[in-house]
Amino acid sequence: MEIKLSHIKTAKLNDVSINIPSSVITGVTGTNQEEILKVISFSNEFSGNIYFDKERVTKKKQDYYKSKIYYVPLEFNLEYPLYTVEEYLRYFILSNSSKIVNIDEKVVGALKIVGLDKSLLKRTITTLSSSEKKWFQLSLAFLYNPEILLLENPFIYFDEKEKAKLIRILERLKDKFHKTIIITSDNQDLLYEITRYLVILKDGKLYQEGLTESIYYYLFNEKELGYELPKIVSFIKLVEKMKKIKLDHRKDIKDLMKDIYREVK
């Protein structure tokens, strides 16, 4: 689903207009990046207009579009923190599913989606580690099966192996099920690796938006933004300058090294 924000103003955003393409992974980075997710999910008050697939969202239509969106915030805020994983899953499934054939199967299946063991079911959510909580949050999102998935810094508690696993899951959701996925992060290496479209905010305003590759190679200003370029982009630009050659804009270091060997041998 394509998303357009037109002249959005909040307490932290000032007249922001952006276009987010359908069925791709879009990255949002910079100051107050999470505000974009809160606006799209109607979690914050704002002025301006939102369009989904070119239809302007009126107040009457908000609930309809809310049902197509799932927002995973940075932290898992629970109204009842003493819920066990199983209790919360049952509550979540009953609250969001009109037809339930086998709730026990759904409960176990929700954990299986993200590779969590069913032994977690009897534990209270507060006893889970940060990474377990994040996987549990994600399992709820995947169980909900939205058209638009909003993820606030989803990789922050993961090691490299877990990051790679989540990337595979998100790529599958995008490629096979055509989900529109929006991720906020300060990690420019990750954003370069997994996003096709990039939005950069600075001081409450839109700084840049466009294809991820184009922004990092031709528009990104490290000094102005206070972020370093993705390491692989910096390396490619350095090699091109030193060797006077033109390299493909690779995302995989192994492919890049093959290119360099072929060009300089």
Coordinates of N, CA and C in Angstrom, one line a residue, residues 25-30 33 183-201 207-223 225-238 240 246 249-251:
I25 N 10.7 -2.1 1.5 CA 11.1 -1.7 2.8 C 11.7 -0.3 2.8
T26 N 11.0 0.6 3.5 CA 11.5 2.0 3.6 C 12.1 2.2 4.9
G27 N 13.2 3.0 4.9 CA 13.9 3.3 6.2 C 13.6 4.8 6.5
V28 N 13.5 5.1 7.8 CA 13.4 6.5 8.2 C 14.5 6.7 9.3
T29 N 15.3 7.7 9.1 CA 16.4 8.0 10.0 C 16.4 9.5 10.3
G30 N 17.2 9.9 11.3 CA 17.3 11.3 11.6 C 16.5 11.6 12.9
Q33 N 12.6 10.5 14.3 CA 12.2 9.5 13.2 C 10.9 8.8 13.6
I183 N 10.8 1.1 8.6 CA 11.7 0.8 9.7 C 12.4 2.1 10.1
T184 N 12.4 2.4 11.4 CA 13.3 3.6 11.9 C 14.6 3.0 12.4
S185 N 15.6 3.7 12.2 CA 16.9 3.3 12.8 C 18.0 4.4 12.6
D186 N 19.0 4.4 13.5 CA 20.1 5.2 13.3 C 21.3 4.4 12.7
N187 N 21.1 3.1 12.5 CA 22.1 2.3 11.9 C 22.1 2.4 10.4
Q188 N 23.0 3.2 9.9 CA 23.1 3.4 8.4 C 23.5 2.2 7.7
D189 N 24.3 1.3 8.2 CA 24.7 0.1 7.6 C 23.5 -0.8 7.3
L190 N 22.7 -1.0 8.4 CA 21.5 -1.8 8.2 C 20.5 -1.2 7.2
L191 N 20.3 0.1 7.3 CA 19.3 0.7 6.4 C 19.8 0.6 4.9
Y192 N 21.1 0.7 4.7 CA 21.6 0.5 3.3 C 21.4 -0.9 2.9
E193 N 21.6 -1.9 3.8 CA 21.5 -3.3 3.4 C 20.0 -3.7 3.1
I194 N 19.1 -3.2 3.8 CA 17.7 -3.8 3.7 C 16.6 -2.9 3.1
T195 N 16.9 -1.6 3.0 CA 15.8 -0.7 2.5 C 16.1 -0.4 1.0
R196 N 15.0 -0.1 0.3 CA 15.0 0.4 -1.1 C 14.8 1.9 -1.1
Y197 N 14.0 2.4 -0.1 CA 13.7 3.8 -0.1 C 14.1 4.3 1.3
L198 N 14.5 5.6 1.3 CA 15.0 6.2 2.5 C 14.5 7.6 2.7
V199 N 14.1 7.9 4.0 CA 13.6 9.2 4.4 C 14.5 9.7 5.5
I200 N 15.0 10.9 5.4 CA 15.9 11.4 6.4 C 15.3 12.7 6.9
L201 N 15.2 12.8 8.2 CA 14.6 14.0 8.9 C 15.7 14.7 9.6
Y207 N 14.6 16.2 5.3 CA 15.9 16.6 4.8 C 16.2 16.0 3.4
Q208 N 15.9 14.7 3.3 CA 16.0 14.0 2.0 C 15.1 12.8 1.9
E209 N 14.6 12.5 0.7 CA 13.9 11.2 0.5 C 14.2 10.8 -0.9
G210 N 14.3 9.4 -1.1 CA 14.5 8.9 -2.4 C 15.0 7.5 -2.3
L211 N 15.5 7.0 -3.4 CA 16.0 5.6 -3.4 C 17.3 5.6 -2.5
T212 N 17.3 4.5 -1.7 CA 18.4 4.4 -0.7 C 19.8 4.6 -1.3
E213 N 20.0 3.8 -2.4 CA 21.3 3.8 -3.0 C 21.7 5.2 -3.5
S214 N 20.7 5.9 -4.1 CA 21.0 7.3 -4.6 C 21.4 8.2 -3.5
I215 N 20.6 8.2 -2.4 CA 20.9 9.1 -1.3 C 22.3 8.8 -0.7
Y216 N 22.6 7.6 -0.4 CA 23.9 7.3 0.2 C 25.1 7.6 -0.7
Y217 N 25.0 7.4 -2.0 CA 26.1 7.6 -2.9 C 26.2 9.1 -3.4
Y218 N 25.1 9.8 -3.5 CA 25.2 11.1 -4.1 C 24.7 12.3 -3.3
L219 N 23.9 12.0 -2.2 CA 23.3 13.2 -1.5 C 23.6 13.3 -0.1
F220 N 24.1 12.2 0.5 CA 24.3 12.1 2.0 C 25.4 13.0 2.5
N221 N 25.1 13.8 3.5 CA 26.1 14.7 4.0 C 26.4 14.4 5.4
E222 N 27.6 13.7 5.7 CA 27.9 13.2 7.0 C 28.0 14.3 8.0
K223 N 28.6 15.4 7.7 CA 28.8 16.5 8.6 C 27.5 17.2 9.0
L225 N 24.5 15.8 8.9 CA 23.5 14.9 9.6 C 24.1 14.3 10.9
G226 N 25.4 14.3 11.0 CA 26.0 13.7 12.2 C 26.0 12.1 12.2
Y227 N 25.8 11.6 11.0 CA 25.9 10.1 10.8 C 27.0 9.8 9.8
E228 N 27.6 8.7 10.0 CA 28.6 8.2 9.0 C 27.9 7.4 7.9
L229 N 28.5 7.5 6.7 CA 28.0 6.7 5.6 C 28.1 5.2 5.9
P230 N 27.3 4.4 5.3 CA 27.5 2.9 5.5 C 28.9 2.5 5.2
K231 N 29.5 1.6 5.9 CA 30.9 1.3 5.7 C 31.2 0.8 4.3
I232 N 30.3 0.0 3.7 CA 30.5 -0.5 2.4 C 30.5 0.6 1.3
V233 N 29.6 1.6 1.5 CA 29.5 2.7 0.6 C 30.8 3.6 0.7
S234 N 31.3 3.8 1.9 CA 32.6 4.6 2.1 C 33.7 3.8 1.4
F235 N 33.7 2.5 1.6 CA 34.8 1.7 1.0 C 34.8 1.8 -0.5
I236 N 33.6 1.6 -1.1 CA 33.5 1.7 -2.6 C 33.9 3.0 -3.1
K237 N 33.5 4.1 -2.4 CA 33.9 5.4 -2.9 C 35.4 5.7 -2.8
L238 N 36.0 5.1 -1.7 CA 37.4 5.2 -1.6 C 38.2 4.5 -2.6
E240 N 37.1 3.6 -5.6 CA 36.9 4.3 -6.9 C 37.8 5.5 -7.1
K246 N 35.2 2.4 -11.8 CA 33.8 2.5 -11.4 C 33.3 1.2 -11.0
H249 N 27.3 -0.7 -7.2 CA 26.9 -0.3 -5.8 C 26.4 -1.5 -5.1
R250 N 27.3 -2.3 -4.7 CA 27.0 -3.6 -4.0 C 26.6 -3.4 -2.6
K251 N 25.8 -4.4 -2.1 CA 25.4 -4.4 -0.7 C 26.1 -5.6 0.0

